[in-house]
CSV table of N, CA and C and ligand atoms in Angstrom, one decimal:
chain,number,residue,atom,x,y,z
A,1,MET,N,-9.8,-11.3,11.2
A,1,MET,CA,-8.6,-10.4,11.0
A,1,MET,C,-9.0,-9.4,9.9
A,2,ASN,N,-8.8,-8.1,10.2
A,2,ASN,CA,-9.1,-7.1,9.3
A,2,ASN,C,-7.8,-6.3,8.9
A,3,ILE,N,-7.7,-6.1,7.6
A,3,ILE,CA,-6.5,-5.4,7.1
A,3,ILE,C,-7.0,-4.1,6.4
A,4,LEU,N,-6.2,-3.1,6.6
A,4,LEU,CA,-6.5,-1.8,6.0
A,4,LEU,C,-5.5,-1.6,4.8
A,5,VAL,N,-6.1,-1.4,3.6
A,5,VAL,CA,-5.2,-1.2,2.4
A,5,VAL,C,-5.3,0.3,2.0
A,6,LEU,N,-4.2,1.0,2.0
A,6,LEU,CA,-4.2,2.4,1.7
A,6,LEU,C,-3.5,2.7,0.4
A,7,HIS,N,-4.2,3.6,-0.4
A,7,HIS,CA,-3.6,4.0,-1.7
A,7,HIS,C,-3.4,5.5,-1.6
A,8,GLY,N,-2.3,6.0,-2.0
A,8,GLY,CA,-2.0,7.4,-1.9
A,8,GLY,C,-2.3,8.2,-3.2
A,9,PRO,N,-1.7,9.3,-3.4
A,9,PRO,CA,-2.2,10.3,-4.4
A,9,PRO,C,-2.0,9.7,-5.8
A,10,ASN,N,-2.9,10.1,-6.6
A,10,ASN,CA,-3.0,9.8,-8.1
A,10,ASN,C,-3.3,8.4,-8.4
A,11,LEU,N,-3.3,7.5,-7.4
A,11,LEU,CA,-3.6,6.1,-7.7
A,11,LEU,C,-5.0,5.9,-8.2
A,12,ASN,N,-5.9,6.9,-8.0
A,12,ASN,CA,-7.3,6.8,-8.5
A,12,ASN,C,-7.3,7.0,-10.0
A,13,LEU,N,-6.1,7.4,-10.6
A,13,LEU,CA,-6.0,7.5,-12.1
A,13,LEU,C,-5.6,6.2,-12.8
A,14,LEU,N,-5.4,5.2,-12.0
A,14,LEU,CA,-4.9,3.9,-12.5
A,14,LEU,C,-5.9,3.4,-13.6
A,15,GLY,N,-5.3,2.9,-14.7
A,15,GLY,CA,-6.1,2.4,-15.8
A,15,GLY,C,-6.7,3.4,-16.7
A,16,LEU,N,-6.6,4.7,-16.2
A,16,LEU,CA,-7.3,5.7,-17.0
A,16,LEU,C,-6.2,6.6,-17.7
A,17,ARG,N,-5.0,6.7,-17.1
A,17,ARG,CA,-3.9,7.5,-17.7
A,17,ARG,C,-2.6,6.7,-17.6
A,18,GLU,N,-1.7,7.0,-18.5
A,18,GLU,CA,-0.3,6.4,-18.5
A,18,GLU,C,-0.3,4.9,-18.3
A,19,PRO,N,-1.1,4.2,-19.1
A,19,PRO,CA,-1.1,2.7,-18.9
A,19,PRO,C,0.3,2.1,-19.2
A,20,GLU,N,1.1,2.8,-20.0
A,20,GLU,CA,2.4,2.2,-20.4
A,20,GLU,C,3.3,2.1,-19.1
A,21,ILE,N,3.1,3.0,-18.1
A,21,ILE,CA,3.9,2.9,-16.9
A,21,ILE,C,3.2,2.1,-15.8
A,22,TYR,N,1.9,2.3,-15.6
A,22,TYR,CA,1.2,1.7,-14.5
A,22,TYR,C,0.1,0.7,-14.8
A,23,GLY,N,0.1,0.3,-16.2
A,23,GLY,CA,-0.8,-0.8,-16.6
A,23,GLY,C,-2.3,-0.3,-16.8
A,24,SER,N,-3.1,-1.2,-17.2
A,24,SER,CA,-4.5,-0.9,-17.5
A,24,SER,C,-5.5,-1.3,-16.5
A,25,THR,N,-5.0,-1.8,-15.4
A,25,THR,CA,-5.9,-2.2,-14.3
A,25,THR,C,-6.3,-1.0,-13.5
A,26,THR,N,-7.6,-0.9,-13.3
A,26,THR,CA,-8.1,0.3,-12.5
A,26,THR,C,-8.0,0.0,-11.0
A,27,LEU,N,-8.1,1.1,-10.2
A,27,LEU,CA,-8.0,1.0,-8.8
A,27,LEU,C,-9.2,0.1,-8.3
A,28,ALA,N,-10.4,0.3,-8.9
A,28,ALA,CA,-11.5,-0.5,-8.4
A,28,ALA,C,-11.3,-2.0,-8.7
A,29,GLU,N,-10.6,-2.3,-9.8
A,29,GLU,CA,-10.3,-3.7,-10.0
A,29,GLU,C,-9.2,-4.2,-9.0
A,30,ILE,N,-8.3,-3.4,-8.7
A,30,ILE,CA,-7.3,-3.8,-7.7
A,30,ILE,C,-8.0,-4.0,-6.3
A,31,ASP,N,-8.9,-3.1,-5.9
A,31,ASP,CA,-9.6,-3.3,-4.7
A,31,ASP,C,-10.4,-4.6,-4.7
A,32,ALA,N,-11.0,-4.9,-5.8
A,32,ALA,CA,-11.8,-6.1,-5.9
A,32,ALA,C,-10.9,-7.3,-5.7
A,33,MET,N,-9.8,-7.3,-6.4
A,33,MET,CA,-8.8,-8.4,-6.3
A,33,MET,C,-8.3,-8.6,-4.9
A,34,VAL,N,-8.0,-7.5,-4.2
A,34,VAL,CA,-7.5,-7.5,-2.9
A,34,VAL,C,-8.5,-8.1,-1.9
A,35,LYS,N,-9.8,-7.7,-2.1
A,35,LYS,CA,-10.8,-8.2,-1.2
A,35,LYS,C,-11.1,-9.7,-1.4
A,36,LYS,N,-10.9,-10.1,-2.7
A,36,LYS,CA,-11.1,-11.5,-3.0
A,36,LYS,C,-10.0,-12.4,-2.4
A,37,GLU,N,-8.8,-11.8,-2.5
A,37,GLU,CA,-7.6,-12.5,-1.9
A,37,GLU,C,-7.7,-12.6,-0.4
A,38,ALA,N,-8.2,-11.5,0.2
A,38,ALA,CA,-8.4,-11.5,1.7
A,38,ALA,C,-9.4,-12.5,2.1
A,39,GLU,N,-10.4,-12.7,1.3
A,39,GLU,CA,-11.4,-13.7,1.6
A,39,GLU,C,-10.8,-15.1,1.6
A,40,PHE,N,-10.0,-15.3,0.5
A,40,PHE,CA,-9.3,-16.6,0.3
A,40,PHE,C,-8.4,-16.9,1.5
A,41,LEU,N,-7.8,-15.8,2.1
A,41,LEU,CA,-6.8,-15.9,3.2
A,41,LEU,C,-7.6,-16.0,4.5
A,42,GLY,N,-8.9,-15.8,4.5
A,42,GLY,CA,-9.7,-15.9,5.7
A,42,GLY,C,-9.7,-14.6,6.5
A,43,CYS,N,-9.5,-13.5,5.8
A,43,CYS,CA,-9.6,-12.2,6.6
A,43,CYS,C,-10.5,-11.3,5.7
A,44,GLN,N,-10.5,-10.0,6.2
A,44,GLN,CA,-11.2,-9.0,5.4
A,44,GLN,C,-10.3,-7.8,5.2
A,45,ALA,N,-10.5,-7.2,4.0
A,45,ALA,CA,-9.7,-6.0,3.6
A,45,ALA,C,-10.6,-4.9,3.3
A,46,ASP,N,-10.3,-3.7,3.9
A,46,ASP,CA,-11.0,-2.5,3.6
A,46,ASP,C,-10.0,-1.6,2.8
A,47,CYS,N,-10.4,-1.0,1.7
A,47,CYS,CA,-9.5,-0.2,0.9
A,47,CYS,C,-9.9,1.3,0.9
A,48,PHE,N,-8.9,2.1,1.0
A,48,PHE,CA,-9.1,3.6,1.0
A,48,PHE,C,-8.1,4.3,0.2
A,49,GLN,N,-8.5,5.2,-0.7
A,49,GLN,CA,-7.6,6.0,-1.5
A,49,GLN,C,-7.8,7.5,-1.1
A,50,SER,N,-6.7,8.2,-1.0
A,50,SER,CA,-6.9,9.7,-0.9
A,50,SER,C,-5.7,10.4,-1.6
A,51,ASN,N,-6.0,11.6,-2.1
A,51,ASN,CA,-5.0,12.4,-2.7
A,51,ASN,C,-4.4,13.4,-1.6
A,52,HIS,N,-4.9,13.2,-0.4
A,52,HIS,CA,-4.5,14.2,0.7
A,52,HIS,C,-3.8,13.4,1.8
A,53,GLU,N,-2.7,13.9,2.1
A,53,GLU,CA,-1.8,13.3,3.1
A,53,GLU,C,-2.6,13.2,4.5
A,54,GLY,N,-3.3,14.3,4.8
A,54,GLY,CA,-4.0,14.4,6.1
A,54,GLY,C,-5.1,13.3,6.2
A,55,TYR,N,-5.8,13.0,5.1
A,55,TYR,CA,-6.8,12.0,5.2
A,55,TYR,C,-6.2,10.6,5.3
A,56,LEU,N,-5.1,10.4,4.7
A,56,LEU,CA,-4.4,9.1,4.8
A,56,LEU,C,-3.9,9.0,6.3
A,57,LEU,N,-3.4,10.1,6.8
A,57,LEU,CA,-3.0,10.1,8.2
A,57,LEU,C,-4.1,9.8,9.2
A,58,ASP,N,-5.3,10.4,8.9
A,58,ASP,CA,-6.5,10.2,9.7
A,58,ASP,C,-6.9,8.7,9.7
A,59,ALA,N,-6.8,8.1,8.5
A,59,ALA,CA,-7.1,6.7,8.4
A,59,ALA,C,-6.2,5.8,9.2
A,60,ILE,N,-4.9,6.2,9.1
A,60,ILE,CA,-3.9,5.4,9.9
A,60,ILE,C,-4.1,5.6,11.4
A,61,HIS,N,-4.4,6.8,11.8
A,61,HIS,CA,-4.7,7.0,13.3
A,61,HIS,C,-5.9,6.2,13.8
A,62,ALA,N,-6.9,6.0,12.9
A,62,ALA,CA,-8.1,5.4,13.3
A,62,ALA,C,-8.0,3.8,13.2
A,63,ALA,N,-6.9,3.3,12.7
A,63,ALA,CA,-6.8,1.9,12.4
A,63,ALA,C,-6.7,1.0,13.6
A,64,PRO,N,-5.9,1.4,14.7
A,64,PRO,CA,-5.8,0.4,15.8
A,64,PRO,C,-7.2,0.1,16.4
A,65,GLY,N,-7.4,-1.1,16.8
A,65,GLY,CA,-8.7,-1.5,17.3
A,65,GLY,C,-9.6,-2.1,16.2
A,66,GLN,N,-9.4,-1.5,15.0
A,66,GLN,CA,-10.3,-2.0,13.9
A,66,GLN,C,-9.5,-2.9,13.0
A,67,TYR,N,-8.2,-2.7,12.9
A,67,TYR,CA,-7.4,-3.4,11.9
A,67,TYR,C,-6.1,-4.0,12.6
A,68,GLN,N,-5.7,-5.1,12.1
A,68,GLN,CA,-4.5,-5.8,12.7
A,68,GLN,C,-3.2,-5.4,11.9
A,69,GLY,N,-3.4,-4.8,10.7
A,69,GLY,CA,-2.2,-4.5,9.9
A,69,GLY,C,-2.6,-3.6,8.7
A,70,ILE,N,-1.6,-3.0,8.1
A,70,ILE,CA,-1.8,-2.1,7.0
A,70,ILE,C,-0.9,-2.4,5.8
A,71,VAL,N,-1.5,-2.5,4.6
A,71,VAL,CA,-0.8,-2.5,3.4
A,71,VAL,C,-0.9,-1.1,2.8
A,72,ILE,N,0.2,-0.5,2.4
A,72,ILE,CA,0.2,0.8,1.9
A,72,ILE,C,1.0,1.0,0.6
A,73,ASN,N,0.4,1.6,-0.4
A,73,ASN,CA,1.1,2.2,-1.5
A,73,ASN,C,0.9,3.7,-1.3
A,74,ALA,N,1.9,4.4,-0.8
A,74,ALA,CA,1.7,5.8,-0.5
A,74,ALA,C,2.0,6.7,-1.7
A,75,GLY,N,2.2,6.0,-2.9
A,75,GLY,CA,2.4,6.8,-4.1
A,75,GLY,C,3.6,7.7,-3.9
A,76,ALA,N,3.5,8.9,-4.4
A,76,ALA,CA,4.7,9.9,-4.3
A,76,ALA,C,5.0,10.3,-2.9
A,77,TYR,N,4.0,10.1,-1.9
A,77,TYR,CA,4.3,10.4,-0.5
A,77,TYR,C,5.3,9.5,0.1
A,78,THR,N,5.5,8.3,-0.6
A,78,THR,CA,6.6,7.4,-0.2
A,78,THR,C,7.9,8.1,0.0
A,79,HIS,N,8.1,9.0,-1.0
A,79,HIS,CA,9.5,9.7,-1.1
A,79,HIS,C,9.5,11.0,-0.4
A,80,THR,N,8.4,11.4,0.2
A,80,THR,CA,8.4,12.8,0.7
A,80,THR,C,7.9,12.9,2.2
A,81,SER,N,7.1,11.9,2.6
A,81,SER,CA,6.3,12.1,3.8
A,81,SER,C,6.8,11.5,5.1
A,82,LEU,N,7.4,12.4,5.8
A,82,LEU,CA,7.9,12.0,7.2
A,82,LEU,C,6.6,11.8,8.1
A,83,ALA,N,5.6,12.6,7.7
A,83,ALA,CA,4.3,12.5,8.5
A,83,ALA,C,3.7,11.1,8.4
A,84,LEU,N,3.6,10.6,7.2
A,84,LEU,CA,3.0,9.2,7.1
A,84,LEU,C,3.9,8.2,7.8
A,85,ARG,N,5.2,8.4,7.7
A,85,ARG,CA,6.1,7.4,8.3
A,85,ARG,C,5.9,7.5,9.8
A,86,ASP,N,5.9,8.7,10.4
A,86,ASP,CA,5.7,8.9,11.8
A,86,ASP,C,4.3,8.3,12.3
A,87,GLY,N,3.3,8.6,11.5
A,87,GLY,CA,2.0,8.1,11.8
A,87,GLY,C,1.9,6.6,11.8
A,88,LEU,N,2.5,6.0,10.8
A,88,LEU,CA,2.5,4.5,10.8
A,88,LEU,C,3.3,3.9,11.9
A,89,ALA,N,4.5,4.5,12.2
A,89,ALA,CA,5.3,4.0,13.3
A,89,ALA,C,4.6,4.3,14.6
A,90,GLY,N,3.9,5.4,14.7
A,90,GLY,CA,3.2,5.8,15.9
A,90,GLY,C,2.0,4.8,16.3
A,91,VAL,N,1.3,4.3,15.3
A,91,VAL,CA,0.2,3.5,15.7
A,91,VAL,C,0.6,2.0,16.0
A,92,GLY,N,1.8,1.7,15.5
A,92,GLY,CA,2.5,0.4,15.9
A,92,GLY,C,1.9,-0.8,15.2
A,93,LEU,N,1.1,-0.7,14.2
A,93,LEU,CA,0.6,-1.8,13.5
A,93,LEU,C,1.6,-2.3,12.5
A,94,PRO,N,1.7,-3.6,12.2
A,94,PRO,CA,2.6,-4.1,11.2
A,94,PRO,C,2.2,-3.5,9.8
A,95,VAL,N,3.2,-3.1,9.0
A,95,VAL,CA,2.9,-2.4,7.8
A,95,VAL,C,3.7,-3.1,6.7
A,96,VAL,N,3.1,-3.3,5.5
A,96,VAL,CA,3.8,-3.8,4.3
A,96,VAL,C,3.6,-2.7,3.3
A,97,GLU,N,4.8,-2.3,2.7
A,97,GLU,CA,4.8,-1.2,1.7
A,97,GLU,C,4.8,-1.9,0.3
A,98,VAL,N,3.9,-1.4,-0.5
A,98,VAL,CA,3.8,-2.0,-1.9
A,98,VAL,C,3.9,-0.9,-3.0
A,99,HIS,N,4.4,-1.3,-4.1
A,99,HIS,CA,4.4,-0.4,-5.3
A,99,HIS,C,4.2,-1.2,-6.5
A,100,LEU,N,3.5,-0.6,-7.5
A,100,LEU,CA,3.2,-1.2,-8.7
A,100,LEU,C,4.5,-1.4,-9.5
A,101,SER,N,5.2,-0.3,-9.6
A,101,SER,CA,6.5,-0.2,-10.4
A,101,SER,C,7.7,-0.6,-9.5
A,102,ASN,N,8.7,-1.0,-10.2
A,102,ASN,CA,10.0,-1.3,-9.5
A,102,ASN,C,10.7,0.0,-9.3
A,103,LEU,N,10.7,0.5,-8.0
A,103,LEU,CA,11.2,1.9,-7.7
A,103,LEU,C,12.7,2.0,-8.1
A,104,TYR,N,13.4,0.9,-8.0
A,104,TYR,CA,14.9,0.9,-8.2
A,104,TYR,C,15.3,0.8,-9.7
A,105,LYS,N,14.3,0.7,-10.6
A,105,LYS,CA,14.5,0.7,-12.0
A,105,LYS,C,14.2,2.1,-12.5
A,106,ARG,N,13.7,3.0,-11.7
A,106,ARG,CA,13.2,4.3,-12.1
A,106,ARG,C,14.1,5.4,-11.6
A,107,GLU,N,13.7,6.6,-11.6
A,107,GLU,CA,14.5,7.8,-11.3
A,107,GLU,C,15.1,7.7,-9.9
A,108,ALA,N,16.2,8.3,-9.7
A,108,ALA,CA,16.9,8.2,-8.4
A,108,ALA,C,16.0,8.7,-7.2
A,109,PHE,N,15.2,9.7,-7.5
A,109,PHE,CA,14.4,10.3,-6.4
A,109,PHE,C,13.3,9.3,-5.9
A,110,ARG,N,13.1,8.2,-6.7
A,110,ARG,CA,12.1,7.2,-6.2
A,110,ARG,C,12.8,6.1,-5.4
A,111,HIS,N,14.1,6.2,-5.3
A,111,HIS,CA,14.9,5.1,-4.7
A,111,HIS,C,14.8,5.1,-3.2
A,112,HIS,N,14.5,6.3,-2.6
A,112,HIS,CA,14.4,6.5,-1.2
A,112,HIS,C,12.9,6.4,-0.8
A,113,SER,N,12.7,5.6,0.2
A,113,SER,CA,11.3,5.5,0.8
A,113,SER,C,11.4,5.9,2.3
A,114,TYR,N,10.6,6.8,2.8
A,114,TYR,CA,10.5,7.1,4.2
A,114,TYR,C,9.8,6.0,5.0
A,115,ILE,N,9.0,5.2,4.2
A,115,ILE,CA,8.2,4.2,4.9
A,115,ILE,C,9.0,2.9,5.1
A,116,ALA,N,9.9,2.6,4.2
A,116,ALA,CA,10.6,1.3,4.2
A,116,ALA,C,11.2,0.9,5.5
A,117,PRO,N,11.9,1.9,6.2
A,117,PRO,CA,12.5,1.5,7.5
A,117,PRO,C,11.6,1.2,8.6
A,118,ILE,N,10.3,1.5,8.5
A,118,ILE,CA,9.4,1.2,9.6
A,118,ILE,C,8.4,0.1,9.2
A,119,ALA,N,8.6,-0.4,7.9
A,119,ALA,CA,7.7,-1.5,7.4
A,119,ALA,C,8.3,-2.9,7.7
A,120,LEU,N,7.5,-3.9,7.7
A,120,LEU,CA,8.0,-5.3,7.7
A,120,LEU,C,8.8,-5.5,6.5
A,121,GLY,N,8.4,-5.0,5.4
A,121,GLY,CA,9.1,-5.2,4.1
A,121,GLY,C,8.4,-4.4,3.0
A,122,GLN,N,9.0,-4.5,1.8
A,122,GLN,CA,8.5,-3.7,0.7
A,122,GLN,C,8.4,-4.7,-0.5
A,123,ILE,N,7.3,-4.5,-1.3
A,123,ILE,CA,7.1,-5.3,-2.5
A,123,ILE,C,6.9,-4.3,-3.7
A,124,SER,N,7.8,-4.4,-4.7
A,124,SER,CA,7.9,-3.3,-5.7
A,124,SER,C,8.1,-3.9,-7.0
A,125,GLY,N,7.2,-3.6,-8.0
A,125,GLY,CA,7.6,-4.0,-9.4
A,125,GLY,C,6.7,-5.1,-10.0
A,126,PHE,N,5.7,-5.5,-9.3
A,126,PHE,CA,4.9,-6.6,-9.8
A,126,PHE,C,3.5,-6.1,-10.3
A,127,GLY,N,3.3,-4.8,-10.5
A,127,GLY,CA,2.1,-4.3,-11.0
A,127,GLY,C,1.0,-4.5,-9.9
A,128,SER,N,-0.2,-4.8,-10.3
A,128,SER,CA,-1.3,-5.0,-9.3
A,128,SER,C,-1.0,-6.2,-8.4
A,129,GLU,N,-0.2,-7.1,-8.9
A,129,GLU,CA,0.1,-8.3,-8.1
A,129,GLU,C,0.9,-8.0,-6.8
A,130,SER,N,1.6,-6.8,-6.8
A,130,SER,CA,2.3,-6.4,-5.6
A,130,SER,C,1.3,-6.3,-4.4
A,131,TYR,N,0.1,-5.9,-4.7
A,131,TYR,CA,-0.9,-5.8,-3.6
A,131,TYR,C,-1.2,-7.1,-3.0
A,132,ARG,N,-1.4,-8.1,-3.9
A,132,ARG,CA,-1.8,-9.4,-3.5
A,132,ARG,C,-0.6,-10.1,-2.7
A,133,LEU,N,0.6,-9.9,-3.2
A,133,LEU,CA,1.8,-10.4,-2.5
A,133,LEU,C,2.0,-9.7,-1.2
A,134,GLY,N,1.7,-8.4,-1.1
A,134,GLY,CA,1.8,-7.7,0.1
A,134,GLY,C,0.8,-8.1,1.2
A,135,LEU,N,-0.4,-8.4,0.7
A,135,LEU,CA,-1.4,-8.8,1.6
A,135,LEU,C,-1.1,-10.2,2.2
A,136,ARG,N,-0.6,-11.1,1.3
A,136,ARG,CA,-0.2,-12.4,1.7
A,136,ARG,C,0.9,-12.4,2.7
A,137,ALA,N,1.9,-11.5,2.5
A,137,ALA,CA,3.0,-11.4,3.4
A,137,ALA,C,2.6,-10.9,4.8
A,138,LEU,N,1.7,-9.9,4.8
A,138,LEU,CA,1.2,-9.4,6.0
A,138,LEU,C,0.4,-10.4,6.8
A,139,VAL,N,-0.5,-11.1,6.1
A,139,VAL,CA,-1.4,-12.1,6.8
A,139,VAL,C,-0.5,-13.3,7.3
A,140,HIS,N,0.5,-13.6,6.5
A,140,HIS,CA,1.4,-14.7,7.0
A,140,HIS,C,2.1,-14.2,8.2
A,141,HIS,N,2.6,-13.0,8.3
A,141,HIS,CA,3.3,-12.4,9.4
A,141,HIS,C,2.3,-12.4,10.7
A,142,LEU,N,1.1,-12.0,10.5
A,142,LEU,CA,0.1,-12.0,11.6
A,142,LEU,C,-0.2,-13.4,12.1
A,143,GLY,N,-0.3,-14.3,11.2
A,143,GLY,CA,-0.6,-15.7,11.5
A,143,GLY,C,0.5,-16.2,12.4
A,144,ARG,N,1.8,-15.9,12.1
A,144,ARG,CA,2.9,-16.3,12.9
A,144,ARG,C,2.8,-15.8,14.3
A,145,ASP,N,2.3,-14.5,14.4
A,145,ASP,CA,2.2,-13.9,15.8
A,145,ASP,C,1.3,-14.7,16.7
A,146,ASN,N,0.3,-15.4,16.0
A,146,ASN,CA,-0.7,-16.0,16.8
A,146,ASN,C,-0.3,-17.4,17.3
A,147,HIS,N,0.9,-17.9,16.9
A,147,HIS,CA,1.3,-19.2,17.3
A,147,HIS,C,2.2,-19.2,18.5
B,201,CA2,O1,4.9,2.3,-8.4
B,201,CA2,C1,4.1,2.7,-7.5
B,201,CA2,O2,3.2,2.1,-7.1
B,201,CA2,C2,4.3,4.2,-7.1
B,201,CA2,O3,3.9,4.3,-5.7
B,201,CA2,C3,3.3,5.0,-7.9
B,201,CA2,C4,3.4,6.5,-7.7
B,201,CA2,C5,4.9,7.0,-7.8
B,201,CA2,O4,5.0,8.3,-7.4
B,201,CA2,C6,5.8,6.1,-6.9
B,201,CA2,O5,7.1,6.6,-7.1
B,201,CA2,C7,5.7,4.7,-7.3
B,201,CA2,C8,2.6,7.3,-8.6
B,201,CA2,C9,1.2,6.9,-8.8
B,201,CA2,C10,0.6,7.7,-9.9
B,201,CA2,O6,-0.4,6.8,-10.5
B,201,CA2,C11,-0.8,7.3,-11.7
B,201,CA2,C12,-1.6,6.4,-12.4
B,201,CA2,C13,-2.1,6.7,-13.7
B,201,CA2,C14,-1.8,7.9,-14.2
B,201,CA2,C15,-1.0,8.8,-13.5
B,201,CA2,C16,-0.5,8.5,-12.3
């Protein structure tokens, strides 16, 4: 089982800027943790970050056939991108939306997600642990499909 983990804009700055909001863990450390967790769960995770909506969309379009599900932190595109939502819905793979911060404790403009209505669920507020929880939720869901 292969899982695609997508990171949206600015997440490449993790651990390097604004640690008071997003923590001191770098994206490379998150990717390493996700891959280790995937191995523990008996699957494989590939991670991809882009600051460009179109590149994220290309990765989503290429996912069917290679991946059984997607974990996505779309960053600020969460709140703006109908294109990512339509792409995710269009490819039809199960999606888990994750966020480092608790969106609902923050500014009102972060309370709406275009992705949430087409996702299996959303995990928000647990820092880098949100990715691990999201991966576990997705793999659990995919395992249930096989029974
Ligand atoms: O909490 C999350 O994971 C977010 O997706 C992070 C996005 C934000 O726009 C969403 O509302 C919630 C922002 C990612 C920016 O990451 C940075 C990391 C370090 C320094 C600056 C930005």
